[in-house]
PDB file of C-alpha atoms in Angstrom:
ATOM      1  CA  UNK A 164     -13.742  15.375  20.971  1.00 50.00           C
ATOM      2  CA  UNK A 165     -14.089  12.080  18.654  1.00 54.00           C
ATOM      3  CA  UNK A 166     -11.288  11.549  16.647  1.00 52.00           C
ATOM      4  CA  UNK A 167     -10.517   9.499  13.523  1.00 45.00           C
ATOM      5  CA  UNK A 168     -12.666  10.984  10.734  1.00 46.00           C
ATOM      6  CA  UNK A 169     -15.752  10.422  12.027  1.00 50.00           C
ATOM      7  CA  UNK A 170     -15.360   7.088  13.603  1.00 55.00           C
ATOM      8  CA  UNK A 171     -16.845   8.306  16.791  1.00 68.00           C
ATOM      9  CA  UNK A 172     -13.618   7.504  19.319  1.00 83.00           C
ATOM     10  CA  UNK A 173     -13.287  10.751  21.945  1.00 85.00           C
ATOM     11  CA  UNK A 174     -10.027  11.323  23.544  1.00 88.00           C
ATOM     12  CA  UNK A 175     -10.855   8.633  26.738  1.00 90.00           C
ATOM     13  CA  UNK A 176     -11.529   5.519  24.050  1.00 92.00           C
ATOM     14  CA  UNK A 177      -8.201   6.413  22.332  1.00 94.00           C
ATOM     15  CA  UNK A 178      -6.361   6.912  25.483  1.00 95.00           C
ATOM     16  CA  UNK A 179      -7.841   3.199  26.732  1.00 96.00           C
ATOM     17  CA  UNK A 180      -7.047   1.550  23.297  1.00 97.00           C
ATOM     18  CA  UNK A 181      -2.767   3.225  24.003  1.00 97.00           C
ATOM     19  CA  UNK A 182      -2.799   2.096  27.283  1.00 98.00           C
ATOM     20  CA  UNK A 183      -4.039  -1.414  26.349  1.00 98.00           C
ATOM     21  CA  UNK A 184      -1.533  -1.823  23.365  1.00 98.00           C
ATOM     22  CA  UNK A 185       1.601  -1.097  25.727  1.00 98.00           C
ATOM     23  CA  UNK A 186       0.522  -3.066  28.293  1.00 98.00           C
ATOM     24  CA  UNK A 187      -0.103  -6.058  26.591  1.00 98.00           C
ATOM     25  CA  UNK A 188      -0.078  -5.574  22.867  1.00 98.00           C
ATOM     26  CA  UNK A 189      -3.784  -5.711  22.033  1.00 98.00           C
ATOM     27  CA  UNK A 190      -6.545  -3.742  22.620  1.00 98.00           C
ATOM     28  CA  UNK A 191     -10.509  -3.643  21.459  1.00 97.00           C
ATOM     29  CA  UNK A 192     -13.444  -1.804  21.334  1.00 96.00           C
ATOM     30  CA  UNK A 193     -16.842  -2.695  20.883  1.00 91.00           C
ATOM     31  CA  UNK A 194     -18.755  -0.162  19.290  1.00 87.00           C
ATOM     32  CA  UNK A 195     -16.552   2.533  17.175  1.00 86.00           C
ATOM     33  CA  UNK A 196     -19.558   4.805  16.647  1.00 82.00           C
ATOM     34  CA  UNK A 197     -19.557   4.571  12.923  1.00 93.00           C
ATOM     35  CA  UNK A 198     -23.546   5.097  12.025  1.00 95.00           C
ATOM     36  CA  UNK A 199     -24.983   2.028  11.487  1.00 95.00           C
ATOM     37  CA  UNK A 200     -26.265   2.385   8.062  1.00 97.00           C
ATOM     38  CA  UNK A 201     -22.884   3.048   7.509  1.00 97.00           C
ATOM     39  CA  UNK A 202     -22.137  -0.076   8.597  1.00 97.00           C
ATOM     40  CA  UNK A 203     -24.491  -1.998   7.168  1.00 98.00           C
ATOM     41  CA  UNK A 204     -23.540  -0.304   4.150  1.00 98.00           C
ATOM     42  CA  UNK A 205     -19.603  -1.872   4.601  1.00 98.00           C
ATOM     43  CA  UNK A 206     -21.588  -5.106   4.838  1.00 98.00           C
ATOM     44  CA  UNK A 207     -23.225  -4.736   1.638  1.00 98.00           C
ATOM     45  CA  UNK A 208     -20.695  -3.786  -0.249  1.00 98.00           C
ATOM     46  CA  UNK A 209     -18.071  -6.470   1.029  1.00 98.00           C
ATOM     47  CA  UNK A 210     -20.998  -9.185   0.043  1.00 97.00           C
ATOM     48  CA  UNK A 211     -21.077  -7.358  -3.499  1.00 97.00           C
ATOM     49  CA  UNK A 212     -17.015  -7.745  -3.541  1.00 97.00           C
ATOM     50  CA  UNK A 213     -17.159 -11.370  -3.117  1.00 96.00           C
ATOM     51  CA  UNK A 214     -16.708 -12.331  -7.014  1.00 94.00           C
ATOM     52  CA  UNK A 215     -13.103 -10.735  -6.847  1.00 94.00           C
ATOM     53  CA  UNK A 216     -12.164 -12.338  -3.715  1.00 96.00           C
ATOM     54  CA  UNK A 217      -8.960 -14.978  -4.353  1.00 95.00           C
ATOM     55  CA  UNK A 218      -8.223 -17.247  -1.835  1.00 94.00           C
ATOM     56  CA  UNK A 219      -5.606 -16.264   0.937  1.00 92.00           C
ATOM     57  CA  UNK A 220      -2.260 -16.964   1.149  1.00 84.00           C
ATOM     58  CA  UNK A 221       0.722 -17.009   3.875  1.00 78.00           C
ATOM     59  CA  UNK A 222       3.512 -14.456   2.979  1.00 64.00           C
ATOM     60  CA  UNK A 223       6.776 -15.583   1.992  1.00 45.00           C
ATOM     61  CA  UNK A 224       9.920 -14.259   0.723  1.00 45.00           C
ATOM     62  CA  UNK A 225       9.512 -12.832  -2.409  1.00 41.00           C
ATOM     63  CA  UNK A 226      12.127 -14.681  -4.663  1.00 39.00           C
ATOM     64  CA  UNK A 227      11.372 -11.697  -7.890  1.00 41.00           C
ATOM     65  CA  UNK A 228       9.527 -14.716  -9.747  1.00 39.00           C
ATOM     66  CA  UNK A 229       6.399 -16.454  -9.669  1.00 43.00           C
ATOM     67  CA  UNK A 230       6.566 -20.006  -8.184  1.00 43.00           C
ATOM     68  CA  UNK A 231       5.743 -23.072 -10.782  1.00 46.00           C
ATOM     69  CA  UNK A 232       5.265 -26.427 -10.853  1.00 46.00           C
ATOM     70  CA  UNK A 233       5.624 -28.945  -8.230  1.00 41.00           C
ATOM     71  CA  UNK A 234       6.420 -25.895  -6.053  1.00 42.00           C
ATOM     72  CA  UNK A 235       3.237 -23.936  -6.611  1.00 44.00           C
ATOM     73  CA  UNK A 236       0.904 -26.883  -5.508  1.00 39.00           C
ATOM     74  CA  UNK A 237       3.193 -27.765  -2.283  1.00 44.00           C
ATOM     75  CA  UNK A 238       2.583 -23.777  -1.456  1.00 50.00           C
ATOM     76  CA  UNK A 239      -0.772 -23.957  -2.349  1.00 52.00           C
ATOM     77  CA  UNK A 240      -1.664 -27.087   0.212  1.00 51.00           C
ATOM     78  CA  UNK A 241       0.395 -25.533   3.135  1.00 62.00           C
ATOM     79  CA  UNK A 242      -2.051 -22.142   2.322  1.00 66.00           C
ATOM     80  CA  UNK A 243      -5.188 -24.862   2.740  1.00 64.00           C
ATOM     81  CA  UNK A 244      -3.940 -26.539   5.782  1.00 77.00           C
ATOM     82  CA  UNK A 245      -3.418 -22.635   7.851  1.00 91.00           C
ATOM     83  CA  UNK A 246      -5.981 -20.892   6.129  1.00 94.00           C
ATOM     84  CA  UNK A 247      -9.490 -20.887   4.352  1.00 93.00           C
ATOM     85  CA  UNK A 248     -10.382 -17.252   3.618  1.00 96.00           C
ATOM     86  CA  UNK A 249     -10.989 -15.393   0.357  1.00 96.00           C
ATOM     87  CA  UNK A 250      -9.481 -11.438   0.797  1.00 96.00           C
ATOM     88  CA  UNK A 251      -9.374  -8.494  -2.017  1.00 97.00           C
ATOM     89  CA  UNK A 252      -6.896  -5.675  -1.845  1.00 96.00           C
ATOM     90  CA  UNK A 253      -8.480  -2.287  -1.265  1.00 94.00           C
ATOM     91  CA  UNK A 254      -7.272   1.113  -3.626  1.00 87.00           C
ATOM     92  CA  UNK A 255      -8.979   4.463  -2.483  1.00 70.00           C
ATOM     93  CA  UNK A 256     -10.061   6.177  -5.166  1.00 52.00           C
ATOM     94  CA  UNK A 257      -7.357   8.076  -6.084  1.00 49.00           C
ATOM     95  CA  UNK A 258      -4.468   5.442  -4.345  1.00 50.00           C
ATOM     96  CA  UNK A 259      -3.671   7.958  -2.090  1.00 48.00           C
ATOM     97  CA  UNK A 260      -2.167   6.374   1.216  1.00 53.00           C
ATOM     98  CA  UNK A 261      -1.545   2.824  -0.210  1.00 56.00           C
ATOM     99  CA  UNK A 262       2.108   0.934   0.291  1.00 55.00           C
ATOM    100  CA  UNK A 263       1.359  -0.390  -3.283  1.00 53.00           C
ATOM    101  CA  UNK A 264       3.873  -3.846  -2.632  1.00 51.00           C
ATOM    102  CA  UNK A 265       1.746  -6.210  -3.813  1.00 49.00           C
ATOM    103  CA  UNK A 266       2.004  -7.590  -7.219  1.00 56.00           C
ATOM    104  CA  UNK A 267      -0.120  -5.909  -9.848  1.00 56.00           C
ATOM    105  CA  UNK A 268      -1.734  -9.925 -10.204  1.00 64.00           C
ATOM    106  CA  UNK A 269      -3.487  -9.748  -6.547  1.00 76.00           C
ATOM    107  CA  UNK A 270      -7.271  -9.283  -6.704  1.00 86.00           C
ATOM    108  CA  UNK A 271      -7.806  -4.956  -5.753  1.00 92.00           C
ATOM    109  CA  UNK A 272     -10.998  -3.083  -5.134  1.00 94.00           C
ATOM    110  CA  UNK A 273     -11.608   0.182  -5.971  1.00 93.00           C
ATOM    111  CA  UNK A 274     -12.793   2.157  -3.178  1.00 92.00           C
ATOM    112  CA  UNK A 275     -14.360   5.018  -5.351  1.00 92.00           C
ATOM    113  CA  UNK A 276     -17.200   2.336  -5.921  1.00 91.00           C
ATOM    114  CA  UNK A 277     -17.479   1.633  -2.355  1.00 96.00           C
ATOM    115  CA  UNK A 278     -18.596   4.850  -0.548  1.00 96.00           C
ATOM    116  CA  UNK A 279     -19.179   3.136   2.958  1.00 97.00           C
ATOM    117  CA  UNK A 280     -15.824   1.117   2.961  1.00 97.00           C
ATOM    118  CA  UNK A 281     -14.435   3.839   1.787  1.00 95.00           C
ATOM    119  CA  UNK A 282     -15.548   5.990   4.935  1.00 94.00           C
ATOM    120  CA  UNK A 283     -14.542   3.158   7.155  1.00 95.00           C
ATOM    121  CA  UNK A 284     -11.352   2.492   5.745  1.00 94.00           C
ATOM    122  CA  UNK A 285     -10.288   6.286   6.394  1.00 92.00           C
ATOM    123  CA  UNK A 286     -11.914   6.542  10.112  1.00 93.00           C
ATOM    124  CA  UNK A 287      -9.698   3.187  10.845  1.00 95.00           C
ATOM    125  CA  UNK A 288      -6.392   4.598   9.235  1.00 94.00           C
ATOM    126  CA  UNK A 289      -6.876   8.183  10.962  1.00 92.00           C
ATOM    127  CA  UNK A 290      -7.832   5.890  14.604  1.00 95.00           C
ATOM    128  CA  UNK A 291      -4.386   3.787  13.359  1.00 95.00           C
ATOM    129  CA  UNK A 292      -2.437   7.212  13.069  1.00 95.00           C
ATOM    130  CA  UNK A 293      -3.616   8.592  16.113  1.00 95.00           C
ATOM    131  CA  UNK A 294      -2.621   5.247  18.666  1.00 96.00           C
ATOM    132  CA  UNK A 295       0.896   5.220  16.715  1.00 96.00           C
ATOM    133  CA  UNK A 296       1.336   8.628  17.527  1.00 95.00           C
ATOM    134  CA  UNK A 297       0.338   8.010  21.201  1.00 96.00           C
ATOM    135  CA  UNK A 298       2.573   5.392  20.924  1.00 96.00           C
ATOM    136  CA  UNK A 299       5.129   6.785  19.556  1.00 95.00           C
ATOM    137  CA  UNK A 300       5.757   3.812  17.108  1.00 94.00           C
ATOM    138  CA  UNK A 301       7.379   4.460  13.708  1.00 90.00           C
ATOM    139  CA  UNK A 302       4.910   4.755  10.727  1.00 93.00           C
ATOM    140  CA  UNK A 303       5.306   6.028   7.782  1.00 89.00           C
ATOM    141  CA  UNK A 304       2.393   7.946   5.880  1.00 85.00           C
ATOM    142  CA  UNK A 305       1.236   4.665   3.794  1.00 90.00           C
ATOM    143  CA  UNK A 306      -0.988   1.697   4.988  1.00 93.00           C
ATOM    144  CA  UNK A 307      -2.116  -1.523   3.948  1.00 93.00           C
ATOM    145  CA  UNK A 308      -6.139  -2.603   3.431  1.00 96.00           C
ATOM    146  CA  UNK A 309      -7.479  -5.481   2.789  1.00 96.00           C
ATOM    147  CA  UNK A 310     -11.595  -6.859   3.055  1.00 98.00           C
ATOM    148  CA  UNK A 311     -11.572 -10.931   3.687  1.00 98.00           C
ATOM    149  CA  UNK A 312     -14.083 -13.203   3.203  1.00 98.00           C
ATOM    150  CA  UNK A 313     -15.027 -16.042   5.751  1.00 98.00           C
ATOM    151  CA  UNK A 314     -17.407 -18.496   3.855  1.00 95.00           C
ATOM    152  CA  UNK A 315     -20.080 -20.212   6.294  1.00 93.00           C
ATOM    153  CA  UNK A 316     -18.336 -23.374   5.993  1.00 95.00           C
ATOM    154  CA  UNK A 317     -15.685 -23.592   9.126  1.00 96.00           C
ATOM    155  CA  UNK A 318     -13.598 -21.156   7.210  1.00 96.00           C
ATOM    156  CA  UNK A 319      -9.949 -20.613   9.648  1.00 96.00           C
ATOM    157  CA  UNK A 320      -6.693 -19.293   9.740  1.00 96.00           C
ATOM    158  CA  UNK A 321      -4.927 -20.950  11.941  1.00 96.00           C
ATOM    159  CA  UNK A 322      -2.560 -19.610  14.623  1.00 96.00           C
ATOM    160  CA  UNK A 323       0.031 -16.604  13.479  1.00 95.00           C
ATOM    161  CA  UNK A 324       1.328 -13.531  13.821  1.00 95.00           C
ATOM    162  CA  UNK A 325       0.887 -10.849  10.745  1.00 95.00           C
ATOM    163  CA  UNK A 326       4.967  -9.948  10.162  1.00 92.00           C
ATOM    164  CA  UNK A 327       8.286 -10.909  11.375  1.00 86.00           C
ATOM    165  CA  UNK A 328      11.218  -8.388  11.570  1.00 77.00           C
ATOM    166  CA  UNK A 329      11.356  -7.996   7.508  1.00 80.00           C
ATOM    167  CA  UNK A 330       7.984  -7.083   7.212  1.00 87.00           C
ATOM    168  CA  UNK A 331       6.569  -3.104   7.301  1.00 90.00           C
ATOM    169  CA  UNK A 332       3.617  -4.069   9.037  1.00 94.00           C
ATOM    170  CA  UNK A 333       3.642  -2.048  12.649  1.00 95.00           C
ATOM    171  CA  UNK A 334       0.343  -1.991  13.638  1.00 97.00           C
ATOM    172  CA  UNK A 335      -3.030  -4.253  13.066  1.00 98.00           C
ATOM    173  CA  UNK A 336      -6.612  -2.231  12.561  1.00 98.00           C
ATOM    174  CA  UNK A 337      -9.409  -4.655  11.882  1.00 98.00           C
ATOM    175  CA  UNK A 338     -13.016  -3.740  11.955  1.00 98.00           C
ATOM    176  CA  UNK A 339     -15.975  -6.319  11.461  1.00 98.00           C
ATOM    177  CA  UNK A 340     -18.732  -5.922   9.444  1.00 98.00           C
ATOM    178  CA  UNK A 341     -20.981  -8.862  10.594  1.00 98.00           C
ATOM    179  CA  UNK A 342     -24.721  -8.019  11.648  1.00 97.00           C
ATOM    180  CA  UNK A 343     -27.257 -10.139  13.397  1.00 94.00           C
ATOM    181  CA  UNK A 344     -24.142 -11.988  14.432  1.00 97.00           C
ATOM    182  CA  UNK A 345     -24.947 -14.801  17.348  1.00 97.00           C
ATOM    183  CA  UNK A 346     -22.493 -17.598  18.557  1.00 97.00           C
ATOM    184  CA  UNK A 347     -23.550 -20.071  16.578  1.00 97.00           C
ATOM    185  CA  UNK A 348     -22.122 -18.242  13.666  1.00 98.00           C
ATOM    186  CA  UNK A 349     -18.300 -18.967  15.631  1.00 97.00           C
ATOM    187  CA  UNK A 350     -15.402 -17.107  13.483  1.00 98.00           C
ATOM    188  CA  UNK A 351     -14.417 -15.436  16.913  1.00 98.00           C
ATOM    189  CA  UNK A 352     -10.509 -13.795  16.645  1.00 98.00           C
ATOM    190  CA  UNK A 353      -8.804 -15.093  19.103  1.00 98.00           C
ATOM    191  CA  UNK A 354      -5.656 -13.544  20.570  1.00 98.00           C
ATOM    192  CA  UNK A 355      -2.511 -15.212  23.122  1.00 98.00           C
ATOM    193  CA  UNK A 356      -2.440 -12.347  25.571  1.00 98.00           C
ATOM    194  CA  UNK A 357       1.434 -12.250  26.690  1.00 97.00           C
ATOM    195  CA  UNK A 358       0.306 -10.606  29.985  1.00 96.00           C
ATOM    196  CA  UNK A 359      -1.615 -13.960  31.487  1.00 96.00           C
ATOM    197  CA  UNK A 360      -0.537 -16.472  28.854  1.00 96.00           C
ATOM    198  CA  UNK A 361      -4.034 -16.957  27.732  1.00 97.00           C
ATOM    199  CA  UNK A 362      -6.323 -16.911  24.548  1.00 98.00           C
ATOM    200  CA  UNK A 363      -9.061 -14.285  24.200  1.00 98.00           C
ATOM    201  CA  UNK A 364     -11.488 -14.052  22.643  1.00 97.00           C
ATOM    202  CA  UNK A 365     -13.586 -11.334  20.116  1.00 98.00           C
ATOM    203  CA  UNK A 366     -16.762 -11.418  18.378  1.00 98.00           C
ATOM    204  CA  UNK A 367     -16.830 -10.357  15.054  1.00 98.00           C
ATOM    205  CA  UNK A 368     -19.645  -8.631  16.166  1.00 98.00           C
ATOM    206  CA  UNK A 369     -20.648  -4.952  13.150  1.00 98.00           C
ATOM    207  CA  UNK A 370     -18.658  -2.534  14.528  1.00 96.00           C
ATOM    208  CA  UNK A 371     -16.097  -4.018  17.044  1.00 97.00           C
ATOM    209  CA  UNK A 372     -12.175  -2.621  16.206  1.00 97.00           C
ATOM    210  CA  UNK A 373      -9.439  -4.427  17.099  1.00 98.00           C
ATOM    211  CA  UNK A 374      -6.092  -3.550  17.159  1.00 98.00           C
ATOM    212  CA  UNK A 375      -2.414  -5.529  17.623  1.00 98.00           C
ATOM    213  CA  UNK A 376       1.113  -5.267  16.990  1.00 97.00           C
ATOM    214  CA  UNK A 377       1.736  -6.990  13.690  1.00 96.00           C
ATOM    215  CA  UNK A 378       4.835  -8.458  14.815  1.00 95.00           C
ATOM    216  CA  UNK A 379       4.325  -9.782  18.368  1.00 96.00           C
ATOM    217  CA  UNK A 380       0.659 -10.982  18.539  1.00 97.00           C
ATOM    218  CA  UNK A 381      -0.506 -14.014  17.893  1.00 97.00           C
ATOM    219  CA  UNK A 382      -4.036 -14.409  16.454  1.00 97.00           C
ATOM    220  CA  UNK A 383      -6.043 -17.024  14.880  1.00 97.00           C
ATOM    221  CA  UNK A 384      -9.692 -17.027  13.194  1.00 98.00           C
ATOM    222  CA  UNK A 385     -11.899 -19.954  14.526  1.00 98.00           C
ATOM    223  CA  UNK A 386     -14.134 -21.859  12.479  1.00 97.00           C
ATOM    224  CA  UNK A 387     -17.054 -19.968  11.073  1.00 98.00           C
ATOM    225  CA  UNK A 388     -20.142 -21.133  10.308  1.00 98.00           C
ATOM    226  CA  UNK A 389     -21.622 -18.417   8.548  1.00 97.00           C
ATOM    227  CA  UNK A 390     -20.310 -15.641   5.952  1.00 97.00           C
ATOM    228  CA  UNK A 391     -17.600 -13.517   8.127  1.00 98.00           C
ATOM    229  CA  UNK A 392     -16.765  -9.881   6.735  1.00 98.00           C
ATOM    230  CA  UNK A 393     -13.203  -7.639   7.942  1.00 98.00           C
ATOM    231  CA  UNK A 394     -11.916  -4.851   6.823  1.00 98.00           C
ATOM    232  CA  UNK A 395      -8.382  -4.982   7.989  1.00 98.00           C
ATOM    233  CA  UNK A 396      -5.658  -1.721   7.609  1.00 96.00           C
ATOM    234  CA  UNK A 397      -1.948  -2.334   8.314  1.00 96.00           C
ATOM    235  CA  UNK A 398       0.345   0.714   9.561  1.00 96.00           C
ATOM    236  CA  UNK A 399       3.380   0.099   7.841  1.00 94.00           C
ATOM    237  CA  UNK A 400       7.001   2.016   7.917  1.00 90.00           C
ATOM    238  CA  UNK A 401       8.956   1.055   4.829  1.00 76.00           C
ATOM    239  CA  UNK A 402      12.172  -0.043   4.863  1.00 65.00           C
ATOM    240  CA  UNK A 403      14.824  -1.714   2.383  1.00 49.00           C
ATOM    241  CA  UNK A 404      14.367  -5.716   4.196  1.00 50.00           C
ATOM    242  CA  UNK A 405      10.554  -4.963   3.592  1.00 47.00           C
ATOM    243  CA  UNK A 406      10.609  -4.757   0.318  1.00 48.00           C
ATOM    244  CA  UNK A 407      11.488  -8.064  -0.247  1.00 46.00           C
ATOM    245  CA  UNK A 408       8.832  -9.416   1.747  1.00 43.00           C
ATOM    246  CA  UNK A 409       5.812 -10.676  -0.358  1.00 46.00           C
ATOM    247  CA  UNK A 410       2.130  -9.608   1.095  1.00 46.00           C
ATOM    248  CA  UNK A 411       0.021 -12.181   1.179  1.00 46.00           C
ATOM    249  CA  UNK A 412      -1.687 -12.308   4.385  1.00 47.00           C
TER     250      UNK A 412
END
């Protein structure tokens, strides 16, 4: 039967997406089953987020104050130089679910006014939920969501992997929300599979769900040359080290 609130994986898709993320740390799917007026709808709504959107930037340590001065603009050019996408933080309506570590300053979205994303944001944490369980991978009941922006102007992130051993990040969900999409329109994810050593490479094609370990895959955004929706969702497990870890990315 399909699992994930709706989002249309049976059993066999799950079981394919486990097997491929302990094999080789990665796995994707091309169509989630999500109706595509449902889809569509994510679309819409993401373009109707845009005005919120802030521009990315690469997590640090969190030193308990905001950075000033001459530090703040040598931050802000290294964020340029590995990344050019605008993101918003995403609430459910009633912030159910959410490892609330980001500062109270970070651009959020209520879901409650976005009944599509909403949908799709609980089909990928239920899908998230079930592989960790197959898994067997520690995760707590909280995740992490966030809906970036790609503009149509070569828009990146370069090369990286989502957390290092401080971070409460477990597990990478990203969906794409990008109709009508065609090559031309690049912003493929790209991912170093440690099995062959090589880079591979995903569409951001409406619909298609990837998923990664946060800690030990390494994934960059190529250059996109028209506007590039994502909703991702982060499985986290909380700890004391994570705490002090500053989301950003």
């Amino acid at each position: 039967g399909a699992v994930g609130g709706g989002l249309g994986l049976d059993a066999a898709a799950l079981g394919a997406m486990a097997d491929a993320l302990a094999a080789a740390g990665w796995a994707a799917v091309g169509d989630v089953g999500l109706p595509a007026c449902v889809l569509r709808g994510c679309h819409a709504e993401a373009a109707a987020a845009r005005a919120g959107m802030r521009p990315g930037r690469i997590g640090r340590r969190f030193s308990g104050r905001e950075s000033g001065g001459f530090a703040a603009v040598a931050e802000a050019e290294e964020d340029v130089a590995k990344r050019s996408d605008e993101l918003v933080w995403l609430d459910d309506a009633g912030g159910v679910d959410t490892f609330d570590r980001a500062s109270p300053s970070k651009p959020r979205l209520s879901t409650s006014s976005c009944p599509n994303l909403a949908r799709a944001q609980t089909s990928v944490r239920h899908v998230g939920f079930a592989l960790a369980d197959r898994l067997s991978m520690q995760v707590d009941g909280f995740t992490d969501s966030m809906l970036a922006r790609y503009a149509g102007d070569g828009a990146f992130y370069a090369p990286h992997v989502d957390a290092d051993a401080a971070d409460a990040r477990r597990l990478t969900l990203v969906l794409y929300l990008n109709p009508d999409w065609v090559e031309e329109h690049g912003g493929c994810l790209q991912i170093l599979d440690p099995t062959v050593f090589e880079w591979q490479r995903v569409p951001p094609m409406l619909g298609t769900l990837v998923a990664f370990s946060s800690a030990e895959i390494l994934h960059q955004v190529k250059p996109s040359y028209a506007p590039r929706y994502a909703l991702t969702v982060w499985m986290v497990c909380r700890d004391p080290h994570a705490l002090a870890w500053e989301l950003c990315d």
